[in-house]
Amino acid sequence: MPTMPKPTDASEYVLDAAQRATLFLDVMRQRAEQYAEQAEGIAPHVLNFRAELVCDGRTLPRPVNYILARILPEEGAAPDPQMRPFVVVDPRAGHGPGIGGFKADSEIGVAMKAGHPCYFVGFLPDAVPGQTIPDVIAAEAVFLEKVIALHPEAEGRPCVIGNCQAGWSVMMLAALRPELFGPVIVAGTPLSYWAGVTGQYPMRYSGGLLGGSWLTALAGDLGAGTFDGAWLVQNFENQNPANTLWTKQYNLYSKIDTEAERYLGFEKWWGGHVTLNAEEMQFIVDDLFVGNKLAAGEIRDDAGTVIDLRNIRSPIVVFCSKGDNITPPAQALDWILDLYESEDEIRRYGQTIVYTVHDTVGHLGIFVSSGVARKEHDEFASNIDLIDVLPPGLYEAVLTPREEETHRPELVGGDWRLRLEPRGLDDIRALGCNDLEDERRFAAAARVSEINLALYRTFAQPAVRAMVSEPVARTMRELHPLRLQYGMFGRSNPFMAWITGAAAQVRTNRRPAAPDNPFLALQEQMSRQIVRGLDDWRKSVEKLSEETFRQIYGSPVLQAALGIERGSNRRPKAAPRSLLHRLLVEERMKELRADFSAGGIDAAVIRSLLHVSRALGSADERAFEVIRRLRKAQKARDRLPLDQFKLLVRRQNYMLEIDEEAAMAAVPGLLPDRPEVRRAALEVIREIVAARGPLTAEAGRRLRRVEAIFAPTTPELSGPAADQPAREPSKVKAVTK
């Protein structure tokens, strides 16, 4: 039952509302001044960490506006020189750089907390004239070479995080220069641009509904060769009109006493508009967004080399969210379906792919949410070496709270336990993917885009370029609606002159309404109605857009005119299969068969561990923590380097994949005659297996088989029974390399 208003409620609410309005206008004034200050900066950013310049991309043989900076640790918090560096690459998608290190709980923050040296790849507001996407990728290669040279003691190549638009450029470079990379983490990154789910995520229809990329070319020409990133920001805002037009501002107004600092901090990044060369943006739209050429292997570098994502040798970690309407799970993951026909093919290419799907967080939350940083990004940073040595295959990263663990919780590094569960392509399909009809529709839209772009370039582009000079283009950029909203509340507006003094007076005499004031409840109810109305409008527009796209580009007449074969069962975009690769795999399998009896005790221990682990079904961070502690206890000269350990794991895993029985039958021949060495090796195996708790029946049987191989004449070394807790770890330190 609603509370009856008191006689003073109305006057109390009116005073509160007026004061909040004054303070709101003052925050708008501060936002405008902040925007102007950022725009005047030489290298504006929102990094929350001290940094020093390592390499300026403008000085490279192929100059670009990108820079490499070293993140400086806090006093007394020097990173471990043996830990691999982390390199965070920020997206150049209309906003300025720094979102990867926006605050303490961020990708950079959690990596530094884990002890890793950290680097940041950012960019200046304006592109170098003539720079291209291949130039940017070449610069990123130089940056990684410098990072590697600065950390000769590090175990493993750098872990590279590519956020949003930076993710695809990082993946392209990793395909061209795989030797530069440790694990690659792509967060909120679109890689399969046509993919989606009917009735959801309509942004993928935009290119077709606008007639293709000719509008991109027009925007570049109206900018005199420069594409204004403010248009990209506006595209993001158009996806959620309720938030853009109402919720963001109302949230500030309704919580004006507590929300101003957070609001201004975010707006500092959101309003830091940057530019791209028209050629860069045309490449992005033609080859990626509309053309969807990356996963299909249809993009070549300047030397003519095909960019094939199957060439990436490092583990790929894909982080996406069901709440992300910019890069939904299908766009983040369906490139796997474009490249591979089965999980076995993933393994044959030697690729390790790990994905995790958040249930609710939005696109920006993937980078800026403190909760996400403390959970997903923290676990990736803490367990990156575990991910690096995983055998090839497809895995899902599953996180469970540490407090729920009853077995060896001290082996869990943070607040969450990471478990890597094997998955199949059907698990990816279950998240949403196109059917053949949808693929044909997008293929038709791509053909229409090519035709319209050619028509524009032939008949309209010369006239547009002749009419637009650099001063005209600069003026049009300043008149962009997103920029005008800052100017409206800035110093150039004489009607804002009174706000500073009035706001100071309001803060001195602030009298907020009581929380139970019924007029506040009415205000909230009205806000919810406005949001509901804007959401309903968005949904109706999205439904109309989807139906229009499907009807136009699903037309048999249009598809026939464009050369789309409706009778074919072949997908329009699918990576080509390689006969040479199949022959190389067959040769490699013959070599591995011949080496079943080679490798000594190191190979025997790893092969036996993998044999038992295959019955456990997942990789657990607790088992790897035991391995890490055992390695740390060894002398440096006796310790197998991480990259060699990774190669050994992969080699032994392939042997088990080829013929598990024959590979295990060869293990006794790998062991030395000295019983104390065999016992120590067996203790290591049991200590690692014991870390994750009770064994399944099959895992127990396999462990007993391993015990019989390593110590056939020592019955007292019987292992833990199936489905019973494994024995607590021993104090054995004399382990093998």
XYZ file of C-alpha atoms in Angstrom:
737
model
C 0.000 0.000 0.000
C 1.526 3.355 -1.020
C 2.571 5.719 1.754
C 0.321 8.763 2.150
C 2.294 11.989 1.588
C 2.878 14.292 4.533
C 2.251 18.046 4.147
C 6.005 18.718 4.010
C 6.851 15.980 1.474
C 6.111 18.089 -1.582
C 8.217 21.079 -0.512
C 11.002 18.779 0.635
C 11.008 16.978 -2.746
C 10.883 20.200 -4.793
C 13.902 21.594 -2.935
C 15.785 18.310 -3.327
C 14.943 18.083 -7.045
C 16.064 21.667 -7.663
C 19.341 21.093 -5.830
C 19.957 17.863 -7.731
C 19.285 19.644 -11.026
C 21.869 22.313 -10.155
C 24.458 19.725 -9.170
C 23.655 17.730 -12.305
C 24.345 20.768 -14.490
C 27.611 21.307 -12.630
C 28.675 17.727 -13.403
C 27.801 18.369 -17.051
C 30.022 21.456 -16.881
C 32.863 19.416 -15.388
C 32.386 16.791 -18.071
C 32.662 19.431 -20.804
C 35.834 20.900 -19.282
C 37.272 17.409 -18.878
C 36.514 16.698 -22.532
C 38.236 19.910 -23.655
C 41.266 19.136 -21.501
C 41.523 15.618 -22.928
C 41.177 16.913 -26.486
C 44.071 19.323 -25.946
C 46.382 16.591 -24.656
C 49.193 15.252 -26.811
C 48.619 11.658 -25.701
C 45.334 11.578 -23.750
C 44.518 8.333 -21.957
C 42.699 7.013 -18.905
C 45.379 4.678 -17.540
C 45.347 4.525 -13.763
C 48.996 3.437 -13.618
C 52.306 5.191 -14.078
C 53.942 4.284 -17.376
C 57.061 5.029 -19.392
C 57.443 5.056 -23.155
C 59.302 2.088 -24.624
C 58.637 2.525 -28.345
C 56.940 5.237 -30.377
C 55.261 3.767 -33.463
C 55.762 7.043 -35.337
C 59.500 6.334 -35.494
C 59.139 2.928 -37.188
C 59.909 2.339 -40.874
C 56.145 2.034 -41.397
C 54.994 4.775 -38.982
C 51.748 4.449 -37.044
C 50.150 6.368 -34.194
C 50.564 3.460 -31.752
C 52.921 3.416 -28.762
C 54.308 0.756 -26.425
C 54.524 1.720 -22.747
C 55.895 -0.141 -19.736
C 53.615 -0.071 -16.700
C 55.628 0.966 -13.654
C 54.880 -1.017 -10.495
C 54.155 0.613 -7.183
C 57.098 1.137 -4.866
C 58.255 -2.132 -3.343
C 56.205 -4.256 -5.755
C 58.732 -5.252 -8.397
C 57.495 -7.944 -10.814
C 59.103 -11.380 -10.925
C 61.649 -11.372 -13.793
C 60.996 -15.067 -14.456
C 57.266 -14.565 -15.009
C 56.074 -13.950 -18.535
C 55.134 -10.342 -19.342
C 51.552 -9.332 -20.069
C 50.847 -6.983 -22.978
C 47.412 -5.319 -23.029
C 46.325 -3.930 -26.415
C 43.457 -1.450 -26.205
C 40.708 -1.140 -28.839
C 40.830 1.765 -31.271
C 37.098 1.829 -31.873
C 36.312 5.514 -31.491
C 37.518 5.933 -27.901
C 40.916 6.855 -26.535
C 43.269 4.331 -24.903
C 43.580 3.136 -21.330
C 40.471 1.085 -20.628
C 42.571 -2.043 -19.994
C 44.136 -0.234 -17.016
C 41.211 2.011 -16.137
C 41.473 1.274 -12.415
C 43.216 -0.971 -9.908
C 40.804 -3.848 -10.551
C 41.524 -4.159 -14.264
C 43.367 -6.426 -16.686
C 46.652 -4.648 -15.980
C 45.950 -4.457 -12.257
C 45.321 -8.187 -11.741
C 48.302 -9.168 -13.939
C 50.598 -6.950 -11.866
C 49.142 -8.355 -8.657
C 50.032 -11.840 -9.916
C 53.662 -10.699 -10.338
C 53.821 -10.284 -14.118
C 55.657 -7.400 -15.802
C 53.049 -5.423 -17.728
C 53.061 -3.418 -20.940
C 50.388 -1.388 -22.640
C 49.823 -0.740 -26.339
C 47.880 2.499 -26.824
C 47.555 5.100 -29.535
C 47.486 8.832 -30.191
C 44.257 10.640 -31.151
C 45.092 11.095 -34.840
C 46.333 8.485 -37.290
C 49.607 8.954 -39.150
C 48.713 9.938 -42.734
C 48.767 6.868 -44.933
C 48.908 4.247 -42.147
C 47.019 1.020 -42.813
C 45.868 -1.959 -40.776
C 48.864 -4.034 -42.029
C 51.105 -1.187 -40.792
C 49.488 -1.387 -37.356
C 49.979 -5.156 -37.240
C 53.636 -4.747 -38.255
C 54.102 -2.213 -35.434
C 52.576 -4.614 -32.897
C 55.129 -7.220 -34.026
C 57.958 -4.765 -33.319
C 56.469 -4.032 -29.896
C 56.387 -7.722 -28.973
C 59.965 -8.182 -30.158
C 61.020 -5.381 -27.808
C 59.099 -6.859 -24.877
C 60.688 -10.266 -25.464
C 64.169 -8.679 -25.638
C 63.558 -6.847 -22.340
C 62.719 -10.105 -20.517
C 65.334 -12.717 -21.437
C 64.818 -14.563 -18.126
C 61.058 -14.922 -18.503
C 59.622 -18.414 -18.741
C 57.434 -18.196 -21.789
C 56.544 -15.674 -24.436
C 54.315 -12.679 -23.552
C 50.640 -13.184 -22.855
C 48.831 -10.720 -25.110
C 45.341 -9.406 -24.288
C 43.375 -7.928 -27.180
C 40.263 -6.042 -26.138
C 37.341 -5.746 -28.556
C 38.656 -4.391 -31.888
C 42.249 -4.957 -30.806
C 41.528 -8.681 -30.531
C 41.256 -9.356 -34.243
C 44.476 -7.472 -35.019
C 46.272 -9.493 -32.319
C 44.873 -12.720 -33.778
C 46.002 -11.732 -37.279
C 49.510 -11.046 -36.023
C 49.579 -14.307 -34.049
C 48.723 -16.154 -37.273
C 51.548 -14.399 -39.151
C 54.188 -14.390 -36.367
C 53.284 -17.234 -33.990
C 56.799 -17.323 -32.514
C 56.187 -13.975 -30.754
C 53.251 -15.132 -28.658
C 52.445 -16.868 -25.449
C 48.739 -17.284 -24.705
C 46.391 -14.884 -26.500
C 43.354 -13.559 -24.615
C 40.658 -11.974 -26.764
C 37.978 -10.232 -24.697
C 34.735 -9.128 -26.308
C 36.320 -9.580 -29.739
C 34.227 -10.170 -32.876
C 35.864 -12.811 -35.078
C 32.858 -14.351 -36.843
C 31.024 -11.264 -38.030
C 27.912 -12.809 -39.581
C 27.148 -15.099 -36.665
C 24.246 -14.651 -34.292
C 20.901 -15.911 -33.094
C 17.589 -15.131 -34.774
C 15.694 -12.617 -32.679
C 18.808 -11.372 -30.866
C 21.821 -9.122 -31.421
C 20.583 -7.221 -34.526
C 23.722 -5.098 -34.950
C 25.012 -7.642 -37.463
C 22.254 -6.622 -39.883
C 23.358 -2.979 -40.051
C 25.761 -3.363 -42.956
C 23.173 -5.015 -45.181
C 20.377 -2.603 -44.284
C 22.591 0.399 -45.117
C 23.542 -1.033 -48.483
C 27.045 -2.058 -47.466
C 30.297 -0.201 -46.998
C 29.730 2.649 -49.450
C 28.625 4.778 -46.471
C 31.989 4.110 -44.844
C 33.705 5.375 -47.964
C 31.429 8.435 -47.989
C 32.223 9.179 -44.325
C 35.940 8.921 -45.084
C 35.609 11.269 -48.053
C 33.581 13.775 -46.024
C 36.448 13.679 -43.535
C 39.015 14.416 -46.266
C 40.600 10.992 -45.789
C 39.900 10.789 -42.052
C 37.184 8.653 -40.443
C 35.751 10.195 -37.288
C 35.645 7.677 -34.433
C 32.665 9.529 -32.952
C 30.503 7.715 -35.518
C 31.617 4.373 -34.060
C 30.780 5.563 -30.549
C 27.361 6.658 -31.762
C 26.797 3.204 -33.275
C 27.420 1.702 -29.832
C 25.030 4.155 -28.201
C 22.303 3.433 -30.738
C 22.195 -0.189 -29.592
C 20.707 0.832 -26.251
C 18.627 4.010 -26.580
C 17.156 3.615 -23.096
C 20.604 3.864 -21.545
C 21.866 6.513 -23.975
C 18.856 8.822 -23.827
C 17.745 8.320 -20.256
C 19.247 5.793 -17.804
C 22.831 7.057 -17.810
C 21.785 10.639 -17.091
C 18.962 9.715 -14.725
C 21.264 7.500 -12.668
C 23.580 10.484 -12.210
C 20.705 12.850 -11.383
C 19.050 10.500 -8.888
C 22.356 9.693 -7.123
C 24.056 13.024 -7.619
C 25.662 13.010 -4.154
C 27.572 9.762 -4.770
C 27.687 9.099 -8.512
C 29.547 12.110 -9.949
C 33.089 10.782 -9.619
C 32.310 7.429 -11.227
C 30.334 9.114 -13.997
C 33.123 11.581 -14.820
C 35.732 8.812 -14.740
C 33.868 6.767 -17.308
C 33.003 9.787 -19.480
C 36.685 10.688 -19.617
C 37.204 7.539 -21.670
C 33.836 7.394 -23.436
C 34.193 10.939 -24.762
C 37.843 10.653 -25.812
C 37.069 10.408 -29.528
C 39.918 9.441 -31.867
C 40.192 9.175 -35.625
C 41.192 6.518 -38.140
C 42.445 6.834 -41.676
C 39.662 6.237 -44.158
C 41.657 3.327 -45.604
C 41.881 1.667 -42.187
C 38.150 1.887 -41.604
C 37.379 0.668 -45.120
C 39.516 -2.431 -44.515
C 37.718 -3.126 -41.233
C 34.241 -2.825 -42.748
C 34.917 -4.515 -46.102
C 37.074 -7.422 -44.968
C 35.729 -8.002 -41.478
C 32.279 -6.627 -40.635
C 30.572 -7.070 -43.994
C 32.925 -9.442 -45.804
C 33.598 -11.824 -42.880
C 36.865 -12.832 -44.542
C 39.119 -13.449 -41.543
C 37.977 -16.898 -40.435
C 37.590 -17.974 -44.062
C 41.283 -17.323 -44.775
C 40.518 -14.718 -47.436
C 42.722 -11.913 -46.055
C 46.350 -11.555 -47.139
C 49.104 -9.366 -45.764
C 51.110 -6.968 -47.921
C 53.463 -9.786 -48.931
C 50.559 -11.928 -50.136
C 50.645 -14.348 -47.189
C 47.234 -15.789 -46.318
C 46.216 -15.010 -42.741
C 45.047 -18.401 -41.479
C 44.031 -18.438 -37.811
C 44.868 -22.155 -37.713
C 48.545 -21.146 -37.836
C 48.351 -19.761 -34.289
C 50.461 -22.001 -32.088
C 49.684 -20.402 -28.715
C 46.602 -21.111 -26.609
C 43.680 -18.816 -27.444
C 41.438 -17.703 -24.576
C 38.068 -16.285 -25.656
C 36.104 -14.291 -23.083
C 32.575 -13.241 -24.060
C 29.170 -12.683 -22.498
C 25.516 -13.414 -23.194
C 24.790 -9.872 -22.015
C 27.025 -8.358 -24.707
C 24.919 -7.047 -27.600
C 27.992 -5.721 -29.441
C 30.002 -8.964 -29.537
C 27.627 -11.773 -28.532
C 28.977 -15.299 -27.927
C 28.294 -16.427 -31.496
C 30.412 -13.621 -32.979
C 33.168 -14.320 -30.454
C 33.215 -18.111 -30.933
C 31.747 -19.228 -34.255
C 35.058 -18.712 -36.061
C 35.890 -22.098 -34.549
C 33.053 -23.605 -36.587
C 34.305 -21.803 -39.699
C 37.802 -23.233 -39.282
C 37.274 -26.762 -37.991
C 35.027 -29.694 -38.824
C 35.623 -31.539 -35.543
C 37.425 -31.408 -32.213
C 39.948 -33.888 -33.631
C 40.835 -31.375 -36.322
C 41.536 -28.755 -33.638
C 43.964 -31.186 -32.036
C 45.555 -32.106 -35.365
C 46.344 -28.435 -35.922
C 47.904 -28.300 -32.463
C 45.574 -25.568 -31.252
C 44.422 -25.051 -27.689
C 41.245 -22.981 -27.433
C 39.733 -22.030 -24.075
C 36.484 -20.100 -23.800
C 34.334 -18.771 -21.012
C 30.898 -17.192 -21.341
C 29.626 -14.734 -18.730
C 25.875 -14.781 -18.193
C 25.024 -11.099 -17.832
C 27.822 -8.551 -18.135
C 27.581 -6.106 -21.036
C 30.209 -5.325 -23.640
C 31.971 -2.593 -21.691
C 31.759 -4.578 -18.468
C 34.118 -7.154 -19.977
C 36.858 -4.506 -19.756
C 35.761 -2.112 -16.991
C 33.847 -4.220 -14.458
C 35.726 -4.645 -11.173
C 33.861 -7.887 -10.537
C 34.972 -9.311 -13.877
C 38.552 -8.194 -13.248
C 38.622 -9.846 -9.823
C 37.134 -13.068 -11.185
C 37.798 -13.965 -14.842
C 40.813 -11.761 -15.580
C 42.408 -12.539 -12.209
C 42.092 -16.277 -12.799
C 43.513 -16.022 -16.320
C 46.493 -14.019 -15.041
C 47.135 -16.371 -12.109
C 46.843 -19.561 -14.176
C 48.259 -18.481 -17.513
C 51.052 -21.069 -17.345
C 48.491 -23.841 -16.815
C 46.628 -22.661 -19.916
C 49.909 -22.481 -21.840
C 50.794 -26.141 -21.244
C 47.320 -27.571 -21.868
C 47.246 -30.302 -24.520
C 45.609 -29.196 -27.784
C 41.834 -29.225 -27.818
C 38.737 -27.187 -27.038
C 38.030 -26.352 -23.389
C 35.603 -24.295 -21.334
C 36.961 -22.401 -18.330
C 34.665 -23.077 -15.372
C 35.073 -20.997 -12.200
C 33.781 -22.100 -8.802
C 34.084 -20.206 -5.493
C 37.123 -21.134 -3.453
C 35.127 -21.323 -0.222
C 33.160 -24.238 -1.682
C 36.321 -26.325 -2.029
C 36.810 -28.946 0.677
C 39.933 -30.593 -0.738
C 43.256 -28.742 -0.698
C 41.827 -25.182 -0.838
C 45.325 -23.865 -0.118
C 46.257 -24.833 -3.687
C 43.702 -22.364 -5.074
C 45.414 -19.053 -5.713
C 42.523 -16.566 -5.608
C 38.860 -16.426 -4.673
C 37.907 -18.791 -7.517
C 39.052 -22.228 -8.639
C 39.736 -22.631 -12.337
C 38.738 -25.897 -13.994
C 39.187 -26.496 -17.718
C 36.545 -28.860 -19.078
C 36.925 -30.496 -22.531
C 34.212 -29.386 -24.932
C 33.091 -30.181 -28.488
C 31.887 -28.170 -31.455
C 28.286 -28.952 -30.528
C 28.816 -26.956 -27.324
C 29.739 -23.955 -29.478
C 26.726 -24.525 -31.745
C 24.468 -24.615 -28.686
C 25.406 -20.993 -27.969
C 23.931 -19.976 -31.325
C 25.029 -20.178 -34.939
C 23.699 -19.476 -38.427
C 22.030 -22.068 -40.558
C 22.842 -22.329 -44.256
C 20.009 -19.964 -45.220
C 21.350 -17.237 -42.933
C 24.832 -17.683 -44.362
C 23.455 -17.180 -47.874
C 21.649 -14.011 -46.778
C 24.860 -12.493 -45.416
C 26.785 -13.596 -48.495
C 24.196 -11.759 -50.619
C 24.574 -8.646 -48.444
C 28.362 -8.792 -48.928
C 27.935 -8.974 -52.731
C 25.538 -6.004 -52.674
C 28.078 -4.089 -50.594
C 30.784 -4.702 -53.188
C 28.505 -3.535 -56.005
C 27.356 -0.382 -54.195
C 30.913 0.503 -53.195
C 32.071 0.163 -56.788
C 29.172 2.353 -57.977
C 29.965 4.994 -55.361
C 33.655 5.056 -56.215
C 32.913 5.334 -59.924
C 30.146 7.935 -59.991
C 30.093 9.873 -56.692
C 33.471 9.710 -54.972
C 35.344 12.080 -57.323
C 32.723 14.811 -56.817
C 32.600 14.375 -53.024
C 36.375 14.553 -52.716
C 36.485 17.671 -54.872
C 33.956 19.446 -52.638
C 35.483 18.597 -49.237
C 38.667 20.330 -48.089
C 40.472 19.736 -44.799
C 38.951 22.854 -43.095
C 35.453 21.748 -44.161
C 36.089 18.237 -42.852
C 37.396 19.594 -39.543
C 34.307 21.766 -39.142
C 31.998 18.816 -39.782
C 33.841 16.798 -37.132
C 33.349 19.603 -34.610
C 29.633 19.677 -35.453
C 29.157 15.981 -34.759
C 26.224 15.565 -32.312
C 28.378 13.764 -29.746
C 30.842 16.655 -29.681
C 28.146 19.318 -29.624
C 26.692 17.903 -26.417
C 29.963 18.721 -24.662
C 30.095 22.226 -26.093
C 26.550 22.934 -24.911
C 27.674 22.707 -21.287
C 31.173 24.123 -21.724
C 32.724 27.527 -21.202
C 31.619 28.687 -24.640
C 28.007 28.684 -23.447
C 27.416 31.955 -21.506
C 24.296 30.523 -19.865
C 26.506 28.102 -17.879
C 28.434 30.895 -16.116
C 26.245 30.831 -12.996
C 26.473 27.085 -12.410
C 29.794 26.926 -10.525
C 28.756 29.373 -7.826
C 25.258 27.979 -7.539
C 26.555 24.420 -7.186
C 28.958 25.473 -4.425
C 26.073 27.091 -2.552
C 23.917 23.987 -3.001
C 26.634 21.740 -1.582
C 26.859 23.967 1.486
C 23.101 23.892 2.052
C 22.296 20.423 0.641
C 18.980 19.033 1.942
C 18.157 15.697 0.258
C 14.650 14.346 0.545
C 14.036 11.495 2.961
C 14.373 8.038 1.374
C 10.704 7.277 2.132
C 9.436 10.431 0.440
C 6.554 9.240 -1.796
C 7.504 11.682 -4.522
C 10.875 9.899 -4.866
C 8.979 6.656 -5.386
C 6.846 8.378 -8.033
C 10.031 9.657 -9.697
C 11.437 6.120 -9.829
C 8.192 4.775 -11.236
C 8.198 7.395 -13.996
C 11.818 6.517 -14.805
C 10.951 2.844 -15.137
C 8.095 3.714 -17.483
C 10.403 5.785 -19.685
C 12.957 2.958 -19.809
C 10.237 0.451 -20.631
C 8.929 2.638 -23.436
C 12.378 3.130 -24.956
C 13.118 -0.599 -24.657
C 9.848 -1.470 -26.390
C 10.702 0.961 -29.176
C 14.168 -0.600 -29.524
C 12.745 -4.112 -29.672
C 10.227 -3.164 -32.336
C 12.918 -1.494 -34.440
C 15.201 -4.503 -34.014
C 12.445 -6.905 -35.043
C 11.612 -4.803 -38.087
C 15.305 -4.586 -39.020
C 15.764 -8.331 -38.771
C 12.648 -9.131 -40.795
C 13.592 -6.576 -43.449
C 17.092 -7.992 -43.767
C 15.849 -11.576 -43.983
C 13.210 -10.740 -46.582
C 15.470 -8.654 -48.823
C 18.594 -10.806 -48.764
C 16.694 -14.091 -48.544
C 14.981 -13.386 -51.844
C 15.719 -16.223 -54.322
C 15.660 -13.717 -57.188
C 18.231 -11.419 -55.561
C 20.472 -14.324 -54.553
C 20.344 -15.753 -58.083
C 21.186 -12.342 -59.562
C 24.175 -12.104 -57.199
C 25.428 -15.592 -58.013
C 24.541 -17.201 -54.664
C 23.917 -20.914 -55.252
C 20.843 -21.957 -53.315
C 21.174 -25.631 -54.231
C 24.654 -25.976 -52.778
C 25.243 -27.400 -49.290
C 28.588 -25.643 -49.048
C 28.733 -22.713 -46.673
C 29.635 -19.424 -48.385
C 32.323 -18.769 -45.746
C 34.417 -21.692 -44.595
C 38.161 -22.067 -44.339
C 39.674 -24.226 -47.089
C 41.055 -27.649 -46.213
C 44.719 -28.334 -46.937
C 45.900 -31.611 -48.485
C 49.470 -30.674 -47.551
C 48.510 -30.294 -43.897
C 46.866 -33.734 -43.881
C 49.989 -35.297 -45.368
C 52.190 -33.514 -42.825
C 49.999 -34.793 -39.986
C 50.305 -38.339 -41.286
C 54.097 -38.015 -41.444
C 54.176 -36.553 -37.943
C 52.103 -39.470 -36.627
C 54.613 -41.922 -38.096
C 57.469 -40.078 -36.383
C 55.661 -40.107 -33.047
C 54.930 -43.829 -33.296
C 58.609 -44.434 -33.870
C 59.432 -42.438 -30.720
C 57.127 -44.275 -28.309
C 60.228 -45.714 -26.615
C 62.226 -42.451 -26.539
C 62.401 -39.662 -23.976
C 63.504 -41.328 -20.756
C 61.903 -40.854 -17.370
C 60.684 -37.318 -18.128
C 58.537 -38.675 -20.939
C 57.408 -41.591 -18.764
C 56.173 -39.321 -15.958
C 54.331 -36.917 -18.264
C 52.819 -39.728 -20.343
C 51.621 -41.522 -17.220
C 50.149 -38.355 -15.743
C 48.260 -37.665 -18.960
C 47.075 -41.285 -19.069
C 45.477 -40.916 -15.623
C 44.213 -37.373 -16.317
C 42.327 -38.466 -19.441
C 39.946 -40.328 -17.119
C 39.414 -37.236 -14.948
C 37.952 -35.240 -17.815
C 39.259 -31.799 -16.895
C 42.365 -29.856 -15.928
C 42.354 -28.389 -12.427
C 44.458 -25.500 -11.192
C 45.221 -27.369 -7.963
C 47.126 -30.085 -9.815
C 49.105 -27.496 -11.737
C 49.873 -25.619 -8.523
C 51.509 -28.792 -7.200
C 53.589 -29.002 -10.393
C 54.529 -25.338 -10.010
C 55.643 -25.847 -6.398
C 57.638 -28.953 -7.271
C 59.382 -27.109 -10.106
C 60.103 -24.145 -7.827
C 61.686 -26.472 -5.267
C 64.170 -27.726 -7.849
C 67.468 -26.074 -8.545
C 67.396 -23.846 -11.617
C 69.921 -26.009 -13.474
C 67.764 -29.109 -12.967
C 64.460 -27.477 -13.851
C 62.998 -28.163 -17.272
C 62.201 -24.759 -18.869
C 58.513 -24.090 -19.284
C 58.604 -24.018 -23.091
C 60.366 -27.404 -23.154
C 57.916 -28.735 -20.578
C 55.056 -27.572 -22.825
C 56.564 -29.335 -25.865
C 57.046 -32.496 -23.830
C 53.410 -32.444 -22.656
C 52.139 -31.947 -26.189
C 54.376 -34.649 -27.605
C 53.285 -37.222 -25.031
C 49.645 -36.261 -25.429
C 49.848 -36.792 -29.184
C 51.324 -40.241 -28.586
C 48.348 -41.127 -26.397
C 45.980 -39.740 -29.027
C 47.564 -41.921 -31.715
C 47.580 -45.219 -29.785
C 47.153 -45.050 -26.017
C 47.715 -48.737 -25.350
C 50.912 -48.916 -27.389
C 52.203 -45.692 -25.849
C 51.620 -46.953 -22.290
C 53.068 -50.379 -23.126
C 56.323 -48.583 -24.016
C 56.600 -46.756 -20.659
C 58.549 -49.517 -18.799
C 61.338 -49.189 -21.354
C 61.674 -45.480 -20.518
C 62.365 -46.052 -16.821
C 65.827 -46.381 -15.257
C 66.816 -49.447 -13.262
C 67.389 -47.494 -10.030
C 64.351 -48.191 -7.779
C 64.766 -44.988 -5.737
C 64.427 -42.853 -8.869
C 61.353 -44.777 -9.965
C 59.818 -44.404 -6.488
C 60.483 -40.654 -6.465
C 58.902 -40.329 -9.907
C 55.862 -42.306 -8.780
C 55.479 -40.075 -5.712
C 55.472 -37.053 -7.989
C 52.695 -38.592 -10.100
C 50.633 -39.457 -7.047
C 51.140 -36.031 -5.474
C 49.878 -34.292 -8.599
C 46.932 -36.661 -9.064
C 45.999 -36.321 -5.380
C 45.672 -32.530 -5.601
C 42.159 -32.506 -7.035
C 40.565 -34.943 -4.600
C 38.816 -38.315 -4.986
C 39.467 -40.221 -8.181
C 36.869 -41.741 -10.451
C 36.826 -45.515 -10.789
C 38.530 -45.343 -14.178
C 41.170 -42.888 -12.947
C 41.892 -45.159 -9.965
C 42.324 -48.135 -12.289
C 44.715 -46.164 -14.470
C 46.730 -44.986 -11.483
C 47.117 -48.566 -10.268
C 48.372 -49.498 -13.723
C 50.965 -46.708 -13.511
C 52.000 -47.871 -10.022
C 52.531 -51.381 -11.338
C 54.760 -49.982 -14.112
C 56.898 -47.760 -11.881
C 57.217 -50.089 -8.880
C 56.115 -53.594 -9.899
C 57.869 -55.280 -6.974
C 56.804 -52.855 -4.241
C 53.265 -53.749 -3.089
C 53.317 -51.131 -0.307
C 53.094 -48.427 -2.980
C 49.457 -49.178 -3.755
C 47.608 -46.019 -4.678
C 44.363 -44.433 -3.507
C 41.266 -46.455 -4.138
C 38.779 -45.297 -6.677
C 36.292 -42.719 -5.368
C 38.342 -42.294 -2.175
C 40.445 -39.264 -1.220
C 43.923 -39.513 -2.619
C 46.843 -39.679 -0.196
C 48.120 -36.346 1.076
C 51.207 -35.147 -0.779
C 54.575 -36.456 0.291
C 57.647 -34.368 1.054
C 59.511 -35.805 -1.924
C 61.811 -33.197 -3.491
C 64.077 -35.454 -5.516
C 61.906 -35.251 -8.586
C 62.822 -35.698 -12.173
C 63.434 -32.761 -14.420
